[in-house]
C-alpha positions as semicolon CSV with decimal commas, in nm:
position;residue;x (nm);y (nm);z (nm)
1;M;0,000;0,000;0,000
2;I;0,292;0,231;0,072
3;Q;0,445;0,145;-0,267
4;E;0,115;0,233;-0,435
5;N;0,119;0,569;-0,264
6;V;-0,180;0,489;-0,048
7;A;-0,178;0,639;0,293
8;V;-0,159;0,391;0,577
9;L;-0,273;0,504;0,916
10;K;-0,078;0,398;1,221
11;E;-0,406;0,274;1,367
12;D;-0,442;0,030;1,076
13;I;-0,095;-0,112;1,130
14;D;-0,161;-0,151;1,501
15;T;-0,488;-0,330;1,427
16;L;-0,312;-0,577;1,193
17;K;-0,046;-0,651;1,453
18;R;-0,312;-0,706;1,717
19;L;-0,512;-0,943;1,496
20;A;-0,198;-1,141;1,405
21;Q;-0,116;-1,187;1,772
22;E;-0,477;-1,271;1,861
23;F;-0,506;-1,543;1,594
24;E;-0,150;-1,669;1,623
25;A;-0,262;-2,006;1,755
26;E;-0,526;-2,050;1,486
27;L;-0,280;-1,957;1,212
28;A;-0,028;-2,207;1,346
29;A;-0,296;-2,479;1,360
30;L;-0,404;-2,401;1,006
31;G;-0,046;-2,427;0,888
32;G;-0,019;-2,767;1,057
33;R;-0,338;-2,886;0,887
34;V;-0,205;-2,777;0,548
35;D;0,119;-2,965;0,609
36;N;-0,082;-3,274;0,710
37;L;-0,300;-3,254;0,397
38;E;0,005;-3,218;0,176
39;A;0,155;-3,530;0,334
40;R;-0,169;-3,725;0,285
41;V;-0,202;-3,616;-0,079
42;S;0,157;-3,720;-0,140
43;F;0,089;-4,062;0,017
44;L;-0,225;-4,113;-0,194
45;E;-0,042;-4,017;-0,511
46;D;0,229;-4,272;-0,432
47;H;-0,016;-4,552;-0,347
48;Q;-0,318;-4,486;-0,570
49;F;-0,453;-4,762;-0,794
50;S;-0,413;-4,559;-1,111
51;T;-0,373;-4,199;-1,215
52;T;-0,603;-4,257;-1,514
53;T;-0,866;-4,510;-1,397
54;K;-1,175;-4,484;-1,177
55;L;-1,370;-4,779;-1,039
56;K;-1,749;-4,759;-1,061
57;G;-1,962;-5,044;-0,936
58;E;-2,322;-5,161;-0,940
59;V;-2,475;-5,447;-0,741
60;I;-2,833;-5,572;-0,783
61;F;-3,028;-5,785;-0,535
62;S;-3,356;-5,900;-0,687
63;V;-3,653;-6,084;-0,536
64;A;-3,901;-6,194;-0,803
65;D;-4,166;-6,448;-0,897
66;T;-4,412;-6,512;-1,178
67;F;-4,780;-6,596;-1,148
68;G;-5,002;-6,757;-1,408
69;D;-5,003;-7,056;-1,639
70;F;-4,723;-7,189;-1,854
71;A;-4,744;-7,035;-2,202
72;D;-4,764;-7,255;-2,510
73;G;-4,614;-7,174;-2,847
74;V;-4,767;-6,954;-3,113
75;D;-5,105;-7,079;-3,235
76;D;-5,068;-7,393;-3,026
77;D;-5,399;-7,574;-2,986
78;D;-5,310;-7,695;-2,638
79;D;-5,485;-7,531;-2,344
80;S;-5,211;-7,374;-2,133
81;S;-5,453;-7,296;-1,849
82;S;-5,412;-7,650;-1,718
83;R;-5,037;-7,609;-1,666
84;D;-4,906;-7,385;-1,388
85;D;-4,583;-7,204;-1,468
86;G;-4,426;-7,369;-1,164
87;T;-4,183;-7,091;-1,080
88;Q;-4,081;-7,021;-0,722
89;T;-3,985;-6,695;-0,554
90;V;-3,615;-6,636;-0,620
91;L;-3,333;-6,418;-0,487
92;Q;-3,093;-6,327;-0,765
93;D;-2,799;-6,095;-0,817
94;R;-2,590;-5,916;-1,075
95;V;-2,258;-5,742;-1,007
96;R;-2,078;-5,502;-1,239
97;L;-1,738;-5,342;-1,182
98;N;-1,650;-5,078;-1,441
99;F;-1,289;-4,968;-1,474
100;E;-1,324;-4,638;-1,656
101;T;-0,997;-4,509;-1,790
102;S;-0,933;-4,170;-1,947
103;F;-0,603;-4,067;-2,104
104;T;-0,700;-3,718;-2,214
105;G;-0,993;-3,631;-1,987
106;E;-1,239;-3,657;-2,277
107;D;-1,198;-4,020;-2,387
108;L;-1,314;-4,340;-2,212
109;L;-1,175;-4,693;-2,210
110;R;-1,433;-4,915;-2,039
111;T;-1,338;-5,253;-1,898
112;R;-1,632;-5,418;-1,721
113;L;-1,621;-5,725;-1,502
114;Q;-1,962;-5,887;-1,454
115;A;-2,104;-6,175;-1,255
116;G;-2,460;-6,292;-1,192
117;N;-2,639;-6,603;-1,072
118;F;-2,863;-6,623;-1,377
119;S;-2,851;-6,909;-1,624
120;G;-3,096;-7,067;-1,871
121;G;-3,301;-7,230;-1,598
122;N;-3,271;-6,933;-1,361
123;R;-3,433;-6,683;-1,595
124;F;-3,801;-6,613;-1,647
125;N;-3,788;-6,736;-2,006
126;N;-3,908;-7,018;-2,231
127;D;-3,767;-7,278;-1,994
128;T;-3,957;-7,162;-1,686
129;T;-4,264;-6,967;-1,802
130;G;-4,302;-7,081;-2,163
131;T;-4,217;-6,738;-2,304
132;N;-3,919;-6,500;-2,324
133;M;-4,157;-6,205;-2,285
134;T;-4,135;-6,243;-1,906
135;R;-3,757;-6,186;-1,892
136;L;-3,610;-5,936;-1,646
137;A;-3,405;-5,642;-1,774
138;Y;-3,091;-5,750;-1,587
139;D;-3,088;-6,131;-1,617
140;D;-2,721;-6,146;-1,719
141;G;-2,441;-6,369;-1,595
142;T;-2,418;-6,741;-1,520
143;D;-2,352;-6,905;-1,181
144;N;-2,172;-6,588;-1,064
145;D;-1,878;-6,661;-1,291
146;V;-1,679;-6,343;-1,353
147;T;-1,653;-6,243;-1,719
148;I;-1,533;-5,940;-1,914
149;N;-1,869;-5,808;-2,024
150;D;-1,757;-5,479;-2,182
151;L;-1,430;-5,383;-2,346
152;W;-1,445;-5,081;-2,575
153;Y;-1,294;-4,737;-2,628
154;R;-1,474;-4,409;-2,691
155;F;-1,287;-4,097;-2,799
156;P;-1,359;-3,757;-2,955
157;V;-1,230;-3,642;-3,293
158;G;-1,251;-3,267;-3,290
159;E;-1,540;-3,097;-3,113
160;S;-1,835;-3,267;-3,285
161;L;-1,739;-3,628;-3,366
162;T;-1,731;-3,917;-3,116
163;V;-1,602;-4,263;-3,213
164;W;-1,654;-4,603;-3,045
165;A;-1,449;-4,917;-3,112
166;G;-1,406;-5,241;-2,925
167;P;-1,400;-5,624;-2,931
168;S;-1,660;-5,697;-2,661
169;G;-1,985;-5,560;-2,522
170;L;-2,031;-5,275;-2,772
171;D;-2,403;-5,275;-2,852
172;L;-2,646;-5,075;-3,063
173;D;-2,773;-4,885;-2,760
174;D;-2,418;-4,768;-2,681
175;V;-2,386;-4,586;-3,014
176;F;-2,752;-4,502;-3,085
177;S;-2,955;-4,288;-2,848
178;T;-3,227;-4,488;-2,672
179;V;-3,448;-4,175;-2,638
180;N;-3,589;-4,325;-2,317
181;P;-3,397;-4,168;-2,027
182;Y;-3,590;-4,310;-1,730
183;L;-3,631;-4,674;-1,837
184;A;-3,333;-4,760;-2,058
185;D;-3,083;-4,847;-1,782
186;S;-3,097;-5,213;-1,678
187;G;-2,985;-5,137;-1,323
188;V;-3,221;-4,855;-1,224
189;G;-3,453;-4,836;-1,526
190;S;-3,717;-5,078;-1,650
191;L;-3,777;-5,402;-1,463
192;S;-3,881;-5,586;-1,780
193;R;-3,639;-5,642;-2,065
194;Y;-3,897;-5,537;-2,322
195;A;-3,969;-5,184;-2,190
196;R;-3,612;-5,051;-2,188
197;Y;-3,615;-4,898;-2,538
198;N;-3,717;-4,944;-2,902
199;N;-3,648;-5,314;-2,956
200;M;-3,675;-5,289;-3,335
201;V;-3,353;-5,087;-3,368
202;N;-3,175;-5,107;-3,032
203;R;-3,151;-5,485;-3,021
204;G;-2,969;-5,714;-3,259
205;P;-2,638;-5,893;-3,308
206;G;-2,355;-5,693;-3,155
207;G;-2,052;-5,695;-2,931
208;A;-1,754;-5,615;-3,155
209;G;-1,707;-5,337;-3,407
210;A;-1,714;-4,960;-3,433
211;G;-1,951;-4,667;-3,442
212;A;-1,952;-4,290;-3,468
213;K;-2,179;-4,001;-3,374
214;F;-2,158;-3,651;-3,524
215;E;-2,331;-3,359;-3,357
216;I;-2,455;-3,086;-3,591
217;G;-2,480;-2,784;-3,368
218;E;-2,701;-2,826;-3,062
219;K;-3,013;-2,943;-3,246
220;F;-2,914;-3,239;-3,467
221;Y;-2,697;-3,548;-3,455
222;V;-2,627;-3,842;-3,685
223;A;-2,478;-4,178;-3,588
224;A;-2,369;-4,492;-3,770
225;T;-2,232;-4,830;-3,662
226;Y;-2,124;-5,177;-3,772
227;L;-2,129;-5,445;-3,502
228;A;-2,050;-5,813;-3,534
229;D;-2,168;-6,076;-3,289
230;G;-1,923;-6,091;-3,000
231;G;-1,894;-6,468;-3,028
232;D;-1,848;-6,474;-3,406
233;A;-1,600;-6,186;-3,439
234;P;-1,295;-6,364;-3,291
235;D;-1,375;-6,698;-3,462
236;P;-1,167;-6,748;-3,780
237;S;-1,365;-7,050;-3,904
238;E;-1,585;-7,037;-4,213
239;G;-1,911;-6,851;-4,168
240;N;-1,783;-6,651;-3,871
241;G;-1,535;-6,372;-3,816
242;L;-1,593;-5,999;-3,822
243;F;-1,780;-5,992;-4,155
244;N;-1,916;-6,344;-4,219
245;G;-2,105;-6,409;-3,895
246;S;-2,407;-6,242;-3,740
247;F;-2,396;-5,862;-3,752
248;S;-2,593;-5,537;-3,733
249;T;-2,527;-5,215;-3,920
250;G;-2,723;-4,895;-3,959
251;G;-2,763;-4,527;-3,887
252;Q;-2,961;-4,283;-3,674
253;I;-3,075;-3,922;-3,718
254;G;-3,172;-3,725;-3,408
255;F;-3,338;-3,389;-3,354
256;L;-3,359;-3,190;-3,030
257;P;-3,588;-2,891;-3,095
258;T;-3,573;-2,794;-2,725
259;E;-3,390;-2,912;-2,415
260;D;-3,693;-3,120;-2,319
261;I;-3,774;-3,290;-2,652
262;E;-3,576;-3,551;-2,846
263;L;-3,682;-3,726;-3,167
264;A;-3,487;-3,999;-3,347
265;A;-3,527;-4,208;-3,662
266;T;-3,311;-4,520;-3,693
267;Y;-3,245;-4,780;-3,963
268;V;-3,074;-5,113;-3,895
269;Y;-2,989;-5,402;-4,126
270;S;-2,915;-5,721;-3,935
271;Y;-2,820;-6,077;-4,023
272;R;-2,828;-6,381;-3,797
273;T;-2,659;-6,708;-3,883
274;A;-2,823;-7,048;-3,839
275;G;-2,842;-7,153;-3,476
276;S;-2,755;-6,809;-3,332
277;D;-2,964;-6,587;-3,104
278;G;-3,291;-6,444;-3,228
279;L;-3,332;-6,120;-3,421
280;F;-3,419;-5,934;-3,098
281;G;-3,188;-6,112;-2,857
282;D;-3,450;-6,365;-2,742
283;I;-3,700;-6,132;-2,571
284;S;-4,008;-6,224;-2,774
285;S;-4,184;-6,521;-2,934
286;S;-4,037;-6,748;-3,197
287;D;-4,236;-6,588;-3,479
288;A;-4,040;-6,265;-3,424
289;E;-3,704;-6,408;-3,320
290;F;-3,690;-6,691;-3,577
291;P;-3,948;-6,622;-3,850
292;F;-3,828;-6,920;-4,057
293;G;-3,689;-7,141;-3,782
294;E;-3,376;-7,134;-3,567
295;D;-3,167;-7,314;-3,830
296;V;-3,246;-7,073;-4,115
297;P;-3,013;-6,773;-4,166
298;T;-3,225;-6,458;-4,159
299;A;-3,172;-6,099;-4,270
300;A;-3,391;-5,809;-4,158
301;H;-3,444;-5,446;-4,258
302;R;-3,565;-5,246;-3,956
303;I;-3,693;-4,891;-3,914
304;G;-3,767;-4,730;-3,579
305;L;-3,902;-4,398;-3,455
306;S;-3,856;-4,281;-3,095
307;A;-3,966;-3,971;-2,905
308;S;-3,900;-3,826;-2,560
309;W;-4,080;-3,522;-2,414
310;K;-4,040;-3,377;-2,065
311;I;-4,370;-3,192;-2,051
312;T;-4,313;-3,035;-1,708
313;E;-4,055;-3,068;-1,433
314;I;-4,242;-3,373;-1,302
315;I;-4,397;-3,542;-1,609
316;H;-4,210;-3,718;-1,889
317;L;-4,360;-3,897;-2,189
318;G;-4,186;-4,151;-2,411
319;A;-4,295;-4,346;-2,717
320;S;-4,136;-4,566;-2,980
321;G;-4,241;-4,788;-3,266
322;G;-4,079;-4,999;-3,531
323;Y;-4,144;-5,190;-3,850
324;G;-3,923;-5,439;-4,029
325;T;-3,912;-5,708;-4,293
326;A;-3,727;-6,038;-4,257
327;D;-3,606;-6,268;-4,535
328;A;-3,476;-6,623;-4,526
329;K;-3,123;-6,659;-4,666
330;I;-3,101;-7,020;-4,780
331;G;-2,857;-6,964;-5,061
332;D;-3,035;-7,186;-5,315
333;G;-3,182;-6,904;-5,523
334;L;-3,543;-6,988;-5,433
335;D;-3,794;-6,726;-5,318
336;R;-3,852;-6,813;-4,958
337;G;-4,107;-6,544;-4,882
338;G;-4,075;-6,304;-4,591
339;A;-4,219;-6,180;-4,264
340;D;-4,336;-5,841;-4,141
341;L;-4,204;-5,736;-3,800
342;W;-4,379;-5,493;-3,564
343;T;-4,330;-5,345;-3,217
344;W;-4,429;-5,034;-3,019
345;N;-4,418;-4,895;-2,667
346;A;-4,545;-4,591;-2,477
347;N;-4,458;-4,478;-2,126
348;V;-4,511;-4,197;-1,878
349;S;-4,286;-4,117;-1,581
350;F;-4,365;-3,897;-1,282
351;L;-4,045;-3,745;-1,147
352;D;-3,949;-3,662;-0,787
353;L;-4,270;-3,823;-0,668
354;G;-4,251;-3,846;-0,289
355;K;-3,879;-3,769;-0,281
356;E;-3,621;-3,602;-0,500
357;G;-3,490;-3,864;-0,744
358;A;-3,791;-4,095;-0,712
359;V;-3,962;-4,200;-1,036
360;L;-4,301;-4,367;-1,089
361;S;-4,320;-4,517;-1,440
362;L;-4,610;-4,673;-1,630
363;S;-4,553;-4,835;-1,967
364;G;-4,713;-5,069;-2,215
365;G;-4,706;-5,190;-2,570
366;L;-4,652;-5,465;-2,823
367;P;-4,337;-5,681;-2,794
368;P;-4,172;-5,770;-3,127
369;K;-4,410;-5,966;-3,344
370;G;-4,362;-6,146;-3,675
371;E;-4,650;-6,168;-3,921
372;Y;-4,580;-6,430;-4,182
373;I;-4,641;-6,369;-4,550
374;I;-4,753;-6,680;-4,740
375;D;-4,548;-6,612;-5,050
376;G;-4,311;-6,832;-5,247
377;D;-4,169;-7,174;-5,177
378;V;-4,173;-7,364;-4,852
379;I;-3,906;-7,441;-4,597
380;G;-3,896;-7,792;-4,464
381;G;-4,224;-7,874;-4,638
382;N;-4,432;-7,633;-4,424
383;N;-4,610;-7,325;-4,556
384;F;-4,565;-6,998;-4,375
385;R;-4,846;-6,900;-4,146
386;R;-4,981;-6,566;-4,040
387;V;-4,997;-6,472;-3,671
388;D;-5,315;-6,278;-3,601
389;D;-5,308;-6,262;-3,220
390;Q;-5,107;-5,996;-3,036
391;S;-4,931;-5,988;-2,700
392;Y;-4,919;-5,679;-2,481
393;I;-4,689;-5,606;-2,188
394;I;-4,808;-5,356;-1,926
395;Q;-4,573;-5,246;-1,648
396;A;-4,585;-5,030;-1,334
397;Q;-4,283;-4,958;-1,113
398;Y;-4,160;-4,707;-0,857
399;K;-3,790;-4,629;-0,815
400;F;-3,724;-4,491;-0,467
401;P;-3,377;-4,360;-0,372
402;I;-3,276;-4,438;-0,013
403;N;-2,977;-4,209;-0,074
404;D;-2,744;-4,124;-0,362
405;N;-2,613;-4,482;-0,372
406;I;-2,906;-4,714;-0,292
407;F;-3,227;-4,749;-0,494
408;I;-3,524;-4,978;-0,429
409;T;-3,760;-5,046;-0,720
410;P;-4,076;-5,248;-0,653
411;G;-4,299;-5,317;-0,949
412;A;-4,490;-5,564;-1,162
413;Y;-4,571;-5,630;-1,525
414;V;-4,822;-5,852;-1,698
415;V;-4,794;-6,028;-2,034
416;L;-5,130;-6,056;-2,208
417;N;-5,168;-6,331;-2,471
418;P;-4,808;-6,455;-2,423
419;N;-4,628;-6,559;-2,742
420;H;-4,888;-6,367;-2,946
421;D;-5,143;-6,641;-2,881
422;D;-5,479;-6,560;-2,721
423;N;-5,509;-6,925;-2,609
424;N;-5,252;-6,839;-2,342
425;D;-5,359;-6,692;-2,010
426;P;-5,191;-6,377;-1,874
427;L;-4,858;-6,412;-1,697
428;W;-4,767;-6,176;-1,411
429;V;-4,417;-6,091;-1,289
430;G;-4,364;-5,930;-0,947
431;V;-4,025;-5,781;-0,860
432;I;-3,843;-5,595;-0,583
433;R;-3,504;-5,481;-0,712
434;T;-3,242;-5,318;-0,486
435;T;-2,954;-5,146;-0,664
436;F;-2,631;-5,032;-0,499
437;K;-2,410;-4,788;-0,688
438;F;-2,063;-4,680;-0,585
């Protein structure tokens, strides 16, 4: 102050001296605390797990049961009402440990370890209820064996382009927007596998490959991807590999007219080899998953529309629908006919209901359905048939946060006319899911 030619009163200097003496003990203590913090920071830096990697975990405890009668196949003449589904109340789990590594602060290398006590007989699927429409959103893992579930790398190129690439766990819903923010996540979103997002374009062969998303200003984005089946991609034998096995490829155009509205149109071309998983990852009936039988290679053109609208601070609406065509790929030059594929879903979520972070969600719609076209030659001596009945899945759930790390989600969903067959009685699924995040 003296150097800046500002007058300093003697009273001011005396006041400063007095304050320094009065707080001498506090200043000394503060200095000691700073020294202690510096020592602790130095210790942590020397002993930390990694300077580039963070560990994020999720653990699910799930109590669930189904109620109703075992579902028969599509257009089966048997009366399923005489056969109880036979399932018991179960306690199941899924554990995910994500090692998220960043080298630049903007990229992400994800390595996920996963374990769960689900297996074929431990899922609410064809084996236990007669239909895959009853499957839970998180029924992954087998006998709690630890596997590498995700291994992919995401990085920016410039300010507008993001690229994904990886050999395992890279799926369509990683590259394409699900446009369903409150139900898409399998850990704290929908309880049923069907209601997570638009199944026509967000499910299909995947696991290994690459994708890219380009943002055009703040209103538009476009994305594209090619994904091979994670089991086929590393297999060098004939009919497998990165380009000769099952795969999905396509693109997405998105539009965000406001901060609260998102619209997306998506196209996917997929191909499944003989004996592989269904067109939609085994969440629906055989007429949709295997229109021409499990042993017939099948290609499908799929188109999907999805919309998300946060009407107010507490009400969100979501809707999606999709249409596709499937063709048998026998390789003998004969016209094998085709199948039309349909699905749709609508949902409403009430936000912060009862507590900040709580979400009450209601949803319903048509799980993927295949309508056969009787056109052309026959496969295995049997004509194609048309499926006239329709299944519907209706779900209600309430996600309640105990705190920032623990969420309890009780809920239930019902499958009407399971397997798109009105001879089948409704099947109910009751669930209490507890999710721990850390």
